[in-house]
mmCIF file with all atom_site columns, C-alpha atoms in Angstrom:
data_model
loop_
_atom_site.group_PDB
_atom_site.id
_atom_site.type_symbol
_atom_site.label_atom_id
_atom_site.label_alt_id
_atom_site.label_comp_id
_atom_site.label_asym_id
_atom_site.label_entity_id
_atom_site.label_seq_id
_atom_site.pdbx_PDB_ins_code
_atom_site.Cartn_x
_atom_site.Cartn_y
_atom_site.Cartn_z
_atom_site.occupancy
_atom_site.B_iso_or_equiv
_atom_site.pdbx_formal_charge
_atom_site.auth_seq_id
_atom_site.auth_comp_id
_atom_site.auth_asym_id
_atom_site.auth_atom_id
_atom_site.pdbx_PDB_model_num
ATOM 1   C CA . LEU A 1 1   ? 0.000   0.000   0.000   1.00 0.00 ? 1   LEU A CA 1
ATOM 2   C CA . LYS A 1 2   ? 2.942   2.216   -0.776  1.00 0.00 ? 2   LYS A CA 1
ATOM 3   C CA . TYR A 1 3   ? 0.825   4.263   -3.158  1.00 0.00 ? 3   TYR A CA 1
ATOM 4   C CA . PHE A 1 4   ? -1.245  5.720   -0.363  1.00 0.00 ? 4   PHE A CA 1
ATOM 5   C CA . SER A 1 5   ? 1.702   6.730   1.773   1.00 0.00 ? 5   SER A CA 1
ATOM 6   C CA . GLN A 1 6   ? 3.191   8.599   -1.176  1.00 0.00 ? 6   GLN A CA 1
ATOM 7   C CA . ASN A 1 7   ? 0.012   10.354  -2.167  1.00 0.00 ? 7   ASN A CA 1
ATOM 8   C CA . PRO A 1 8   ? -1.670  11.709  0.975   1.00 0.00 ? 8   PRO A CA 1
ATOM 9   C CA . LYS A 1 9   ? -4.602  14.080  0.809   1.00 0.00 ? 9   LYS A CA 1
ATOM 10  C CA . THR A 1 10  ? -4.839  16.767  3.406   1.00 0.00 ? 10  THR A CA 1
ATOM 11  C CA . THR A 1 11  ? -8.107  17.304  5.201   1.00 0.00 ? 11  THR A CA 1
ATOM 12  C CA . THR A 1 12  ? -8.904  20.361  7.274   1.00 0.00 ? 12  THR A CA 1
ATOM 13  C CA . THR A 1 13  ? -11.517 19.997  9.995   1.00 0.00 ? 13  THR A CA 1
ATOM 14  C CA . THR A 1 14  ? -12.157 22.449  12.769  1.00 0.00 ? 14  THR A CA 1
ATOM 15  C CA . THR A 1 15  ? -14.577 20.764  15.104  1.00 0.00 ? 15  THR A CA 1
ATOM 16  C CA . ALA A 1 16  ? -14.878 16.985  14.830  1.00 0.00 ? 16  ALA A CA 1
ATOM 17  C CA . THR A 1 17  ? -11.196 16.142  15.094  1.00 0.00 ? 17  THR A CA 1
ATOM 18  C CA . ASN A 1 18  ? -11.389 13.968  18.209  1.00 0.00 ? 18  ASN A CA 1
ATOM 19  C CA . PRO A 1 19  ? -14.046 11.277  17.667  1.00 0.00 ? 19  PRO A CA 1
ATOM 20  C CA . THR A 1 20  ? -15.621 9.606   20.670  1.00 0.00 ? 20  THR A CA 1
ATOM 21  C CA . THR A 1 21  ? -14.581 6.014   21.350  1.00 0.00 ? 21  THR A CA 1
ATOM 22  C CA . TYR A 1 22  ? -17.400 3.795   20.117  1.00 0.00 ? 22  TYR A CA 1
ATOM 23  C CA . ASP A 1 23  ? -18.409 0.205   20.659  1.00 0.00 ? 23  ASP A CA 1
ATOM 24  C CA . ARG A 1 24  ? -16.926 -1.707  17.715  1.00 0.00 ? 24  ARG A CA 1
ATOM 25  C CA . SER A 1 25  ? -19.458 -4.537  17.986  1.00 0.00 ? 25  SER A CA 1
ATOM 26  C CA . VAL A 1 26  ? -22.406 -2.421  16.802  1.00 0.00 ? 26  VAL A CA 1
ATOM 27  C CA . THR A 1 27  ? -23.714 -3.592  13.423  1.00 0.00 ? 27  THR A CA 1
ATOM 28  C CA . THR A 1 28  ? -27.206 -2.160  13.111  1.00 0.00 ? 28  THR A CA 1
ATOM 29  C CA . ARG A 1 29  ? -29.477 -2.575  10.131  1.00 0.00 ? 29  ARG A CA 1
ATOM 30  C CA . ILE A 1 30  ? -31.770 0.425   10.106  1.00 0.00 ? 30  ILE A CA 1
ATOM 31  C CA . ASN A 1 31  ? -34.807 -1.831  9.566   1.00 0.00 ? 31  ASN A CA 1
ATOM 32  C CA . ASP A 1 32  ? -34.077 -3.599  12.852  1.00 0.00 ? 32  ASP A CA 1
ATOM 33  C CA . ASP A 1 33  ? -34.056 -0.460  15.021  1.00 0.00 ? 33  ASP A CA 1
ATOM 34  C CA . PRO A 1 34  ? -37.569 0.439   16.251  1.00 0.00 ? 34  PRO A CA 1
ATOM 35  C CA . ARG A 1 35  ? -36.382 3.962   17.024  1.00 0.00 ? 35  ARG A CA 1
ATOM 36  C CA . SER A 1 36  ? -35.843 4.490   13.313  1.00 0.00 ? 36  SER A CA 1
ATOM 37  C CA . TRP A 1 37  ? -39.317 3.461   12.205  1.00 0.00 ? 37  TRP A CA 1
ATOM 38  C CA . ALA A 1 38  ? -40.640 6.986   12.766  1.00 0.00 ? 38  ALA A CA 1
ATOM 39  C CA . THR A 1 39  ? -40.998 9.148   9.677   1.00 0.00 ? 39  THR A CA 1
ATOM 40  C CA . MET A 1 40  ? -38.409 11.900  9.586   1.00 0.00 ? 40  MET A CA 1
ATOM 41  C CA . ASP A 1 41  ? -39.542 15.453  10.288  1.00 0.00 ? 41  ASP A CA 1
ATOM 42  C CA . PRO A 1 42  ? -39.748 17.132  6.831   1.00 0.00 ? 42  PRO A CA 1
ATOM 43  C CA . GLU A 1 43  ? -37.818 20.141  8.144   1.00 0.00 ? 43  GLU A CA 1
ATOM 44  C CA . LEU A 1 44  ? -35.012 17.913  9.423   1.00 0.00 ? 44  LEU A CA 1
ATOM 45  C CA . LYS A 1 45  ? -34.921 16.095  6.108   1.00 0.00 ? 45  LYS A CA 1
ATOM 46  C CA . LYS A 1 46  ? -34.701 19.374  4.221   1.00 0.00 ? 46  LYS A CA 1
ATOM 47  C CA . ALA A 1 47  ? -31.956 20.631  6.533   1.00 0.00 ? 47  ALA A CA 1
ATOM 48  C CA . ALA A 1 48  ? -29.853 17.505  5.982   1.00 0.00 ? 48  ALA A CA 1
ATOM 49  C CA . CYS A 1 49  ? -30.302 17.654  2.211   1.00 0.00 ? 49  CYS A CA 1
ATOM 50  C CA . ASP A 1 50  ? -29.628 21.396  2.039   1.00 0.00 ? 50  ASP A CA 1
ATOM 51  C CA . GLY A 1 51  ? -26.793 21.376  4.562   1.00 0.00 ? 51  GLY A CA 1
ATOM 52  C CA . ASN A 1 52  ? -28.608 23.768  6.890   1.00 0.00 ? 52  ASN A CA 1
ATOM 53  C CA . VAL A 1 53  ? -26.285 23.872  9.896   1.00 0.00 ? 53  VAL A CA 1
ATOM 54  C CA . LYS A 1 54  ? -28.265 26.679  11.542  1.00 0.00 ? 54  LYS A CA 1
ATOM 55  C CA . PHE A 1 55  ? -31.362 24.459  11.734  1.00 0.00 ? 55  PHE A CA 1
ATOM 56  C CA . LEU A 1 56  ? -29.244 21.577  13.017  1.00 0.00 ? 56  LEU A CA 1
ATOM 57  C CA . THR A 1 57  ? -27.782 23.718  15.791  1.00 0.00 ? 57  THR A CA 1
ATOM 58  C CA . LYS A 1 58  ? -31.214 24.925  16.914  1.00 0.00 ? 58  LYS A CA 1
ATOM 59  C CA . ALA A 1 59  ? -32.543 21.361  16.937  1.00 0.00 ? 59  ALA A CA 1
ATOM 60  C CA . VAL A 1 60  ? -29.662 20.172  19.113  1.00 0.00 ? 60  VAL A CA 1
ATOM 61  C CA . ASP A 1 61  ? -30.117 23.107  21.488  1.00 0.00 ? 61  ASP A CA 1
ATOM 62  C CA . SER A 1 62  ? -33.820 22.275  21.870  1.00 0.00 ? 62  SER A CA 1
ATOM 63  C CA . ALA A 1 63  ? -32.996 18.848  23.352  1.00 0.00 ? 63  ALA A CA 1
ATOM 64  C CA . LYS A 1 64  ? -34.876 16.697  20.853  1.00 0.00 ? 64  LYS A CA 1
ATOM 65  C CA . PRO A 1 65  ? -35.516 13.055  21.885  1.00 0.00 ? 65  PRO A CA 1
ATOM 66  C CA . GLN A 1 66  ? -33.537 10.121  20.485  1.00 0.00 ? 66  GLN A CA 1
ATOM 67  C CA . ASP A 1 67  ? -36.352 9.141   18.131  1.00 0.00 ? 67  ASP A CA 1
ATOM 68  C CA . TYR A 1 68  ? -36.100 12.521  16.417  1.00 0.00 ? 68  TYR A CA 1
ATOM 69  C CA . TRP A 1 69  ? -32.451 12.015  15.519  1.00 0.00 ? 69  TRP A CA 1
ATOM 70  C CA . LEU A 1 70  ? -32.779 8.337   14.673  1.00 0.00 ? 70  LEU A CA 1
ATOM 71  C CA . SER A 1 71  ? -35.784 8.792   12.397  1.00 0.00 ? 71  SER A CA 1
ATOM 72  C CA . ARG A 1 72  ? -35.385 7.914   8.734   1.00 0.00 ? 72  ARG A CA 1
ATOM 73  C CA . PHE A 1 73  ? -36.557 9.156   5.377   1.00 0.00 ? 73  PHE A CA 1
ATOM 74  C CA . ILE A 1 74  ? -37.991 6.550   3.004   1.00 0.00 ? 74  ILE A CA 1
ATOM 75  C CA . PRO A 1 75  ? -38.723 7.746   -0.546  1.00 0.00 ? 75  PRO A CA 1
ATOM 76  C CA . THR A 1 76  ? -42.353 7.491   -1.611  1.00 0.00 ? 76  THR A CA 1
ATOM 77  C CA . GLN A 1 77  ? -42.207 9.340   -4.910  1.00 0.00 ? 77  GLN A CA 1
ATOM 78  C CA . ASP A 1 78  ? -40.835 8.037   -8.182  1.00 0.00 ? 78  ASP A CA 1
ATOM 79  C CA . GLY A 1 79  ? -37.421 9.437   -8.919  1.00 0.00 ? 79  GLY A CA 1
ATOM 80  C CA . GLU A 1 80  ? -36.304 9.864   -5.297  1.00 0.00 ? 80  GLU A CA 1
ATOM 81  C CA . ARG A 1 81  ? -33.249 7.698   -4.803  1.00 0.00 ? 81  ARG A CA 1
ATOM 82  C CA . CYS A 1 82  ? -31.836 8.802   -1.444  1.00 0.00 ? 82  CYS A CA 1
ATOM 83  C CA . ALA A 1 83  ? -33.045 7.458   1.880   1.00 0.00 ? 83  ALA A CA 1
ATOM 84  C CA . GLY A 1 84  ? -31.919 6.896   5.442   1.00 0.00 ? 84  GLY A CA 1
ATOM 85  C CA . ASN A 1 85  ? -30.926 8.972   8.434   1.00 0.00 ? 85  ASN A CA 1
ATOM 86  C CA . ILE A 1 86  ? -29.645 12.546  8.467   1.00 0.00 ? 86  ILE A CA 1
ATOM 87  C CA . LEU A 1 87  ? -26.075 11.471  7.718   1.00 0.00 ? 87  LEU A CA 1
ATOM 88  C CA . HIS A 1 88  ? -27.173 9.384   4.723   1.00 0.00 ? 88  HIS A CA 1
ATOM 89  C CA . LEU A 1 89  ? -29.122 12.347  3.348   1.00 0.00 ? 89  LEU A CA 1
ATOM 90  C CA . ALA A 1 90  ? -26.295 14.810  3.928   1.00 0.00 ? 90  ALA A CA 1
ATOM 91  C CA . VAL A 1 91  ? -23.787 12.491  2.259   1.00 0.00 ? 91  VAL A CA 1
ATOM 92  C CA . TRP A 1 92  ? -26.050 11.919  -0.741  1.00 0.00 ? 92  TRP A CA 1
ATOM 93  C CA . ASN A 1 93  ? -26.184 15.670  -1.255  1.00 0.00 ? 93  ASN A CA 1
ATOM 94  C CA . ASN A 1 94  ? -22.455 16.100  -0.506  1.00 0.00 ? 94  ASN A CA 1
ATOM 95  C CA . ARG A 1 95  ? -22.969 18.319  2.557   1.00 0.00 ? 95  ARG A CA 1
ATOM 96  C CA . LYS A 1 96  ? -19.636 17.872  4.297   1.00 0.00 ? 96  LYS A CA 1
ATOM 97  C CA . THR A 1 97  ? -20.117 20.832  6.640   1.00 0.00 ? 97  THR A CA 1
ATOM 98  C CA . PHE A 1 98  ? -23.451 19.434  7.846   1.00 0.00 ? 98  PHE A CA 1
ATOM 99  C CA . VAL A 1 99  ? -21.886 16.014  8.440   1.00 0.00 ? 99  VAL A CA 1
ATOM 100 C CA . THR A 1 100 ? -18.960 17.548  10.327  1.00 0.00 ? 100 THR A CA 1
ATOM 101 C CA . GLN A 1 101 ? -21.200 19.697  12.504  1.00 0.00 ? 101 GLN A CA 1
ATOM 102 C CA . ALA A 1 102 ? -23.615 16.832  13.211  1.00 0.00 ? 102 ALA A CA 1
ATOM 103 C CA . LEU A 1 103 ? -20.702 14.723  14.466  1.00 0.00 ? 103 LEU A CA 1
ATOM 104 C CA . TYR A 1 104 ? -19.548 17.607  16.640  1.00 0.00 ? 104 TYR A CA 1
ATOM 105 C CA . LEU A 1 105 ? -22.911 18.785  17.988  1.00 0.00 ? 105 LEU A CA 1
ATOM 106 C CA . LEU A 1 106 ? -24.081 15.251  18.817  1.00 0.00 ? 106 LEU A CA 1
ATOM 107 C CA . ARG A 1 107 ? -20.721 14.178  20.279  1.00 0.00 ? 107 ARG A CA 1
ATOM 108 C CA . GLU A 1 108 ? -22.134 13.932  23.809  1.00 0.00 ? 108 GLU A CA 1
ATOM 109 C CA . GLU A 1 109 ? -25.038 11.743  22.612  1.00 0.00 ? 109 GLU A CA 1
ATOM 110 C CA . ASP A 1 110 ? -22.975 8.590   22.248  1.00 0.00 ? 110 ASP A CA 1
ATOM 111 C CA . VAL A 1 111 ? -25.887 6.210   21.633  1.00 0.00 ? 111 VAL A CA 1
ATOM 112 C CA . ILE A 1 112 ? -27.450 8.443   18.987  1.00 0.00 ? 112 ILE A CA 1
ATOM 113 C CA . LEU A 1 113 ? -24.192 9.091   17.170  1.00 0.00 ? 113 LEU A CA 1
ATOM 114 C CA . ARG A 1 114 ? -23.159 5.439   17.225  1.00 0.00 ? 114 ARG A CA 1
ATOM 115 C CA . GLN A 1 115 ? -26.474 4.435   15.690  1.00 0.00 ? 115 GLN A CA 1
ATOM 116 C CA . LEU A 1 116 ? -26.362 7.145   13.033  1.00 0.00 ? 116 LEU A CA 1
ATOM 117 C CA . LEU A 1 117 ? -22.884 6.048   11.962  1.00 0.00 ? 117 LEU A CA 1
ATOM 118 C CA . THR A 1 118 ? -23.656 2.328   11.802  1.00 0.00 ? 118 THR A CA 1
ATOM 119 C CA . GLN A 1 119 ? -27.197 2.295   10.443  1.00 0.00 ? 119 GLN A CA 1
ATOM 120 C CA . ARG A 1 120 ? -27.338 0.419   7.145   1.00 0.00 ? 120 ARG A CA 1
ATOM 121 C CA . GLU A 1 121 ? -30.165 1.673   4.961   1.00 0.00 ? 121 GLU A CA 1
ATOM 122 C CA . THR A 1 122 ? -31.976 -0.697  2.612   1.00 0.00 ? 122 THR A CA 1
ATOM 123 C CA . ALA A 1 123 ? -34.387 1.719   0.911   1.00 0.00 ? 123 ALA A CA 1
ATOM 124 C CA . GLY A 1 124 ? -33.779 3.805   -2.186  1.00 0.00 ? 124 GLY A CA 1
ATOM 125 C CA . GLU A 1 125 ? -30.472 3.021   -3.898  1.00 0.00 ? 125 GLU A CA 1
ATOM 126 C CA . LEU A 1 126 ? -28.436 2.552   -0.742  1.00 0.00 ? 126 LEU A CA 1
ATOM 127 C CA . SER A 1 127 ? -28.080 -1.260  -0.897  1.00 0.00 ? 127 SER A CA 1
ATOM 128 C CA . ASN A 1 128 ? -27.643 -1.638  2.870   1.00 0.00 ? 128 ASN A CA 1
ATOM 129 C CA . SER A 1 129 ? -24.983 1.083   3.121   1.00 0.00 ? 129 SER A CA 1
ATOM 130 C CA . THR A 1 130 ? -23.838 2.997   6.178   1.00 0.00 ? 130 THR A CA 1
ATOM 131 C CA . PRO A 1 131 ? -23.338 6.750   5.680   1.00 0.00 ? 131 PRO A CA 1
ATOM 132 C CA . ALA A 1 132 ? -19.577 6.159   5.359   1.00 0.00 ? 132 ALA A CA 1
ATOM 133 C CA . LEU A 1 133 ? -19.980 3.409   2.782   1.00 0.00 ? 133 LEU A CA 1
ATOM 134 C CA . LEU A 1 134 ? -22.398 5.582   0.818   1.00 0.00 ? 134 LEU A CA 1
ATOM 135 C CA . ALA A 1 135 ? -19.877 8.428   0.865   1.00 0.00 ? 135 ALA A CA 1
ATOM 136 C CA . ILE A 1 136 ? -17.150 6.127   -0.431  1.00 0.00 ? 136 ILE A CA 1
ATOM 137 C CA . LYS A 1 137 ? -19.382 4.726   -3.180  1.00 0.00 ? 137 LYS A CA 1
ATOM 138 C CA . LYS A 1 138 ? -20.463 8.159   -4.347  1.00 0.00 ? 138 LYS A CA 1
ATOM 139 C CA . ARG A 1 139 ? -16.926 9.572   -4.058  1.00 0.00 ? 139 ARG A CA 1
ATOM 140 C CA . ARG A 1 140 ? -18.056 12.251  -1.633  1.00 0.00 ? 140 ARG A CA 1
ATOM 141 C CA . THR A 1 141 ? -14.433 12.650  -0.629  1.00 0.00 ? 141 THR A CA 1
ATOM 142 C CA . GLY A 1 142 ? -14.795 15.142  2.219   1.00 0.00 ? 142 GLY A CA 1
ATOM 143 C CA . CYS A 1 143 ? -17.722 13.276  3.769   1.00 0.00 ? 143 CYS A CA 1
ATOM 144 C CA . ALA A 1 144 ? -15.958 9.926   3.413   1.00 0.00 ? 144 ALA A CA 1
ATOM 145 C CA . GLU A 1 145 ? -12.807 11.212  5.084   1.00 0.00 ? 145 GLU A CA 1
ATOM 146 C CA . ILE A 1 146 ? -14.564 12.687  8.118   1.00 0.00 ? 146 ILE A CA 1
ATOM 147 C CA . LEU A 1 147 ? -16.820 9.619   8.526   1.00 0.00 ? 147 LEU A CA 1
ATOM 148 C CA . THR A 1 148 ? -13.794 7.302   8.626   1.00 0.00 ? 148 THR A CA 1
ATOM 149 C CA . GLU A 1 149 ? -11.647 9.491   10.851  1.00 0.00 ? 149 GLU A CA 1
ATOM 150 C CA . GLY A 1 150 ? -10.249 8.006   14.050  1.00 0.00 ? 150 GLY A CA 1
ATOM 151 C CA . SER A 1 151 ? -12.427 5.570   15.955  1.00 0.00 ? 151 SER A CA 1
ATOM 152 C CA . ARG A 1 152 ? -15.339 6.106   13.579  1.00 0.00 ? 152 ARG A CA 1
ATOM 153 C CA . ALA A 1 153 ? -13.512 3.816   11.146  1.00 0.00 ? 153 ALA A CA 1
ATOM 154 C CA . GLU A 1 154 ? -13.555 1.031   13.751  1.00 0.00 ? 154 GLU A CA 1
ATOM 155 C CA . LEU A 1 155 ? -17.341 1.130   13.771  1.00 0.00 ? 155 LEU A CA 1
ATOM 156 C CA . ILE A 1 156 ? -17.893 0.653   10.053  1.00 0.00 ? 156 ILE A CA 1
ATOM 157 C CA . LYS A 1 157 ? -14.734 -1.062  8.799   1.00 0.00 ? 157 LYS A CA 1
ATOM 158 C CA . ASN A 1 158 ? -16.339 -4.506  8.369   1.00 0.00 ? 158 ASN A CA 1
ATOM 159 C CA . LEU A 1 159 ? -19.911 -3.551  7.432   1.00 0.00 ? 159 LEU A CA 1
ATOM 160 C CA . LEU A 1 160 ? -20.495 -4.760  3.866   1.00 0.00 ? 160 LEU A CA 1
ATOM 161 C CA . ASP A 1 161 ? -23.233 -3.670  1.497   1.00 0.00 ? 161 ASP A CA 1
ATOM 162 C CA . ASP A 1 162 ? -25.609 -6.023  -0.318  1.00 0.00 ? 162 ASP A CA 1
ATOM 163 C CA . ASP A 1 163 ? -23.076 -6.506  -3.121  1.00 0.00 ? 163 ASP A CA 1
ATOM 164 C CA . GLY A 1 164 ? -20.381 -7.716  -0.739  1.00 0.00 ? 164 GLY A CA 1
ATOM 165 C CA . ASN A 1 165 ? -18.317 -4.524  -0.902  1.00 0.00 ? 165 ASN A CA 1
ATOM 166 C CA . SER A 1 166 ? -16.261 -3.560  2.140   1.00 0.00 ? 166 SER A CA 1
ATOM 167 C CA . PRO A 1 167 ? -15.375 0.078   2.868   1.00 0.00 ? 167 PRO A CA 1
ATOM 168 C CA . LEU A 1 168 ? -11.662 -0.591  2.262   1.00 0.00 ? 168 LEU A CA 1
ATOM 169 C CA . PHE A 1 169 ? -12.289 -2.300  -1.078  1.00 0.00 ? 169 PHE A CA 1
ATOM 170 C CA . LEU A 1 170 ? -14.409 0.587   -2.331  1.00 0.00 ? 170 LEU A CA 1
ATOM 171 C CA . ALA A 1 171 ? -11.988 3.203   -1.014  1.00 0.00 ? 171 ALA A CA 1
ATOM 172 C CA . VAL A 1 172 ? -9.155  1.662   -3.032  1.00 0.00 ? 172 VAL A CA 1
ATOM 173 C CA . GLN A 1 173 ? -11.356 1.065   -6.070  1.00 0.00 ? 173 GLN A CA 1
ATOM 174 C CA . ASN A 1 174 ? -12.638 4.643   -6.063  1.00 0.00 ? 174 ASN A CA 1
ATOM 175 C CA . GLY A 1 175 ? -9.253  6.256   -5.530  1.00 0.00 ? 175 GLY A CA 1
ATOM 176 C CA . LEU A 1 176 ? -9.765  7.651   -2.030  1.00 0.00 ? 176 LEU A CA 1
ATOM 177 C CA . PRO A 1 177 ? -6.315  7.235   -0.444  1.00 0.00 ? 177 PRO A CA 1
ATOM 178 C CA . THR A 1 178 ? -7.002  9.192   2.749   1.00 0.00 ? 178 THR A CA 1
ATOM 179 C CA . VAL A 1 179 ? -10.071 7.060   3.432   1.00 0.00 ? 179 VAL A CA 1
ATOM 180 C CA . ALA A 1 180 ? -8.065  3.892   2.781   1.00 0.00 ? 180 ALA A CA 1
ATOM 181 C CA . VAL A 1 181 ? -5.342  5.048   5.178   1.00 0.00 ? 181 VAL A CA 1
ATOM 182 C CA . ASN A 1 182 ? -7.994  5.835   7.806   1.00 0.00 ? 182 ASN A CA 1
ATOM 183 C CA . LEU A 1 183 ? -9.321  2.291   7.499   1.00 0.00 ? 183 LEU A CA 1
ATOM 184 C CA . LEU A 1 184 ? -5.879  0.677   7.433   1.00 0.00 ? 184 LEU A CA 1
ATOM 185 C CA . ALA A 1 185 ? -5.165  2.313   10.783  1.00 0.00 ? 185 ALA A CA 1
ATOM 186 C CA . CYS A 1 186 ? -7.918  0.175   12.343  1.00 0.00 ? 186 CYS A CA 1
ATOM 187 C CA . GLN A 1 187 ? -7.197  -2.791  14.544  1.00 0.00 ? 187 GLN A CA 1
ATOM 188 C CA . ALA A 1 188 ? -7.469  -6.239  12.983  1.00 0.00 ? 188 ALA A CA 1
ATOM 189 C CA . PRO A 1 189 ? -9.518  -7.887  11.676  1.00 0.00 ? 189 PRO A CA 1
ATOM 190 C CA . LEU A 1 190 ? -10.110 -5.532  8.756   1.00 0.00 ? 190 LEU A CA 1
ATOM 191 C CA . ASP A 1 191 ? -12.296 -6.720  5.895   1.00 0.00 ? 191 ASP A CA 1
ATOM 192 C CA . GLY A 1 192 ? -11.000 -5.806  2.435   1.00 0.00 ? 192 GLY A CA 1
ATOM 193 C CA . ARG A 1 193 ? -13.362 -7.921  0.380   1.00 0.00 ? 193 ARG A CA 1
ATOM 194 C CA . GLY A 1 194 ? -15.195 -6.977  -2.769  1.00 0.00 ? 194 GLY A CA 1
ATOM 195 C CA . PRO A 1 195 ? -17.523 -8.915  -5.089  1.00 0.00 ? 195 PRO A CA 1
ATOM 196 C CA . GLY A 1 196 ? -16.421 -12.068 -6.875  1.00 0.00 ? 196 GLY A CA 1
ATOM 197 C CA . GLY A 1 197 ? -13.570 -12.861 -4.518  1.00 0.00 ? 197 GLY A CA 1
ATOM 198 C CA . LEU A 1 198 ? -11.638 -9.674  -5.261  1.00 0.00 ? 198 LEU A CA 1
ATOM 199 C CA . THR A 1 199 ? -9.918  -7.807  -2.448  1.00 0.00 ? 199 THR A CA 1
ATOM 200 C CA . ALA A 1 200 ? -8.610  -4.286  -1.964  1.00 0.00 ? 200 ALA A CA 1
ATOM 201 C CA . LEU A 1 201 ? -5.098  -5.595  -2.649  1.00 0.00 ? 201 LEU A CA 1
ATOM 202 C CA . HIS A 1 202 ? -6.196  -6.944  -6.045  1.00 0.00 ? 202 HIS A CA 1
ATOM 203 C CA . VAL A 1 203 ? -7.586  -3.549  -7.012  1.00 0.00 ? 203 VAL A CA 1
ATOM 204 C CA . TRP A 1 204 ? -4.442  -1.783  -5.799  1.00 0.00 ? 204 TRP A CA 1
ATOM 205 C CA . GLN A 1 205 ? -2.211  -4.113  -7.826  1.00 0.00 ? 205 GLN A CA 1
ATOM 206 C CA . ILE A 1 206 ? -4.349  -3.648  -10.937 1.00 0.00 ? 206 ILE A CA 1
ATOM 207 C CA . GLY A 1 207 ? -4.110  0.124   -10.513 1.00 0.00 ? 207 GLY A CA 1
ATOM 208 C CA . ARG A 1 208 ? -0.308  -0.063  -10.415 1.00 0.00 ? 208 ARG A CA 1
ATOM 209 C CA . ALA A 1 209 ? -0.074  -2.176  -13.575 1.00 0.00 ? 209 ALA A CA 1
#
């Protein structure tokens, strides 16, 4: 993995630079969490999609319950492809600042933040992706880097999507070296699988050829 060490990307973050230590055993499918069955507040959905940090800050200050933050948006209209929690929606719309501020503002709500980071959405076109995996797939570079920073990577490193893609495999395949380095810093075991028996190392070797 010499390529990544020679080609680092620099990321500047001002608030969410010291992630909370999370429970690495959490592997939540969003369908299995009763707290996420509630329909998302339309204003919260709009804020996540638009990157409205001002709304987010007010909502946090108003001490909303867990169900509010863990609610999900499920598309009901033809043509809507995004779904999931507020981090999924922000990633889909490439709202890095919203993602960064959500991680910072909810840092004291360990249970909420852990669930948001590990929830795997099945609706829309997400194919059972966590917010981090969605960011890697869609090449939302800034979002992917912040969502795999520090101990956040430990939470999602081995959560595959429905196609058998691991975060590390997709990070290498999609040319996201900082994300790959974030994941490689995780403790073993680290899943690097992709579909059809390929691994992240295969993709890296092909890229060097």
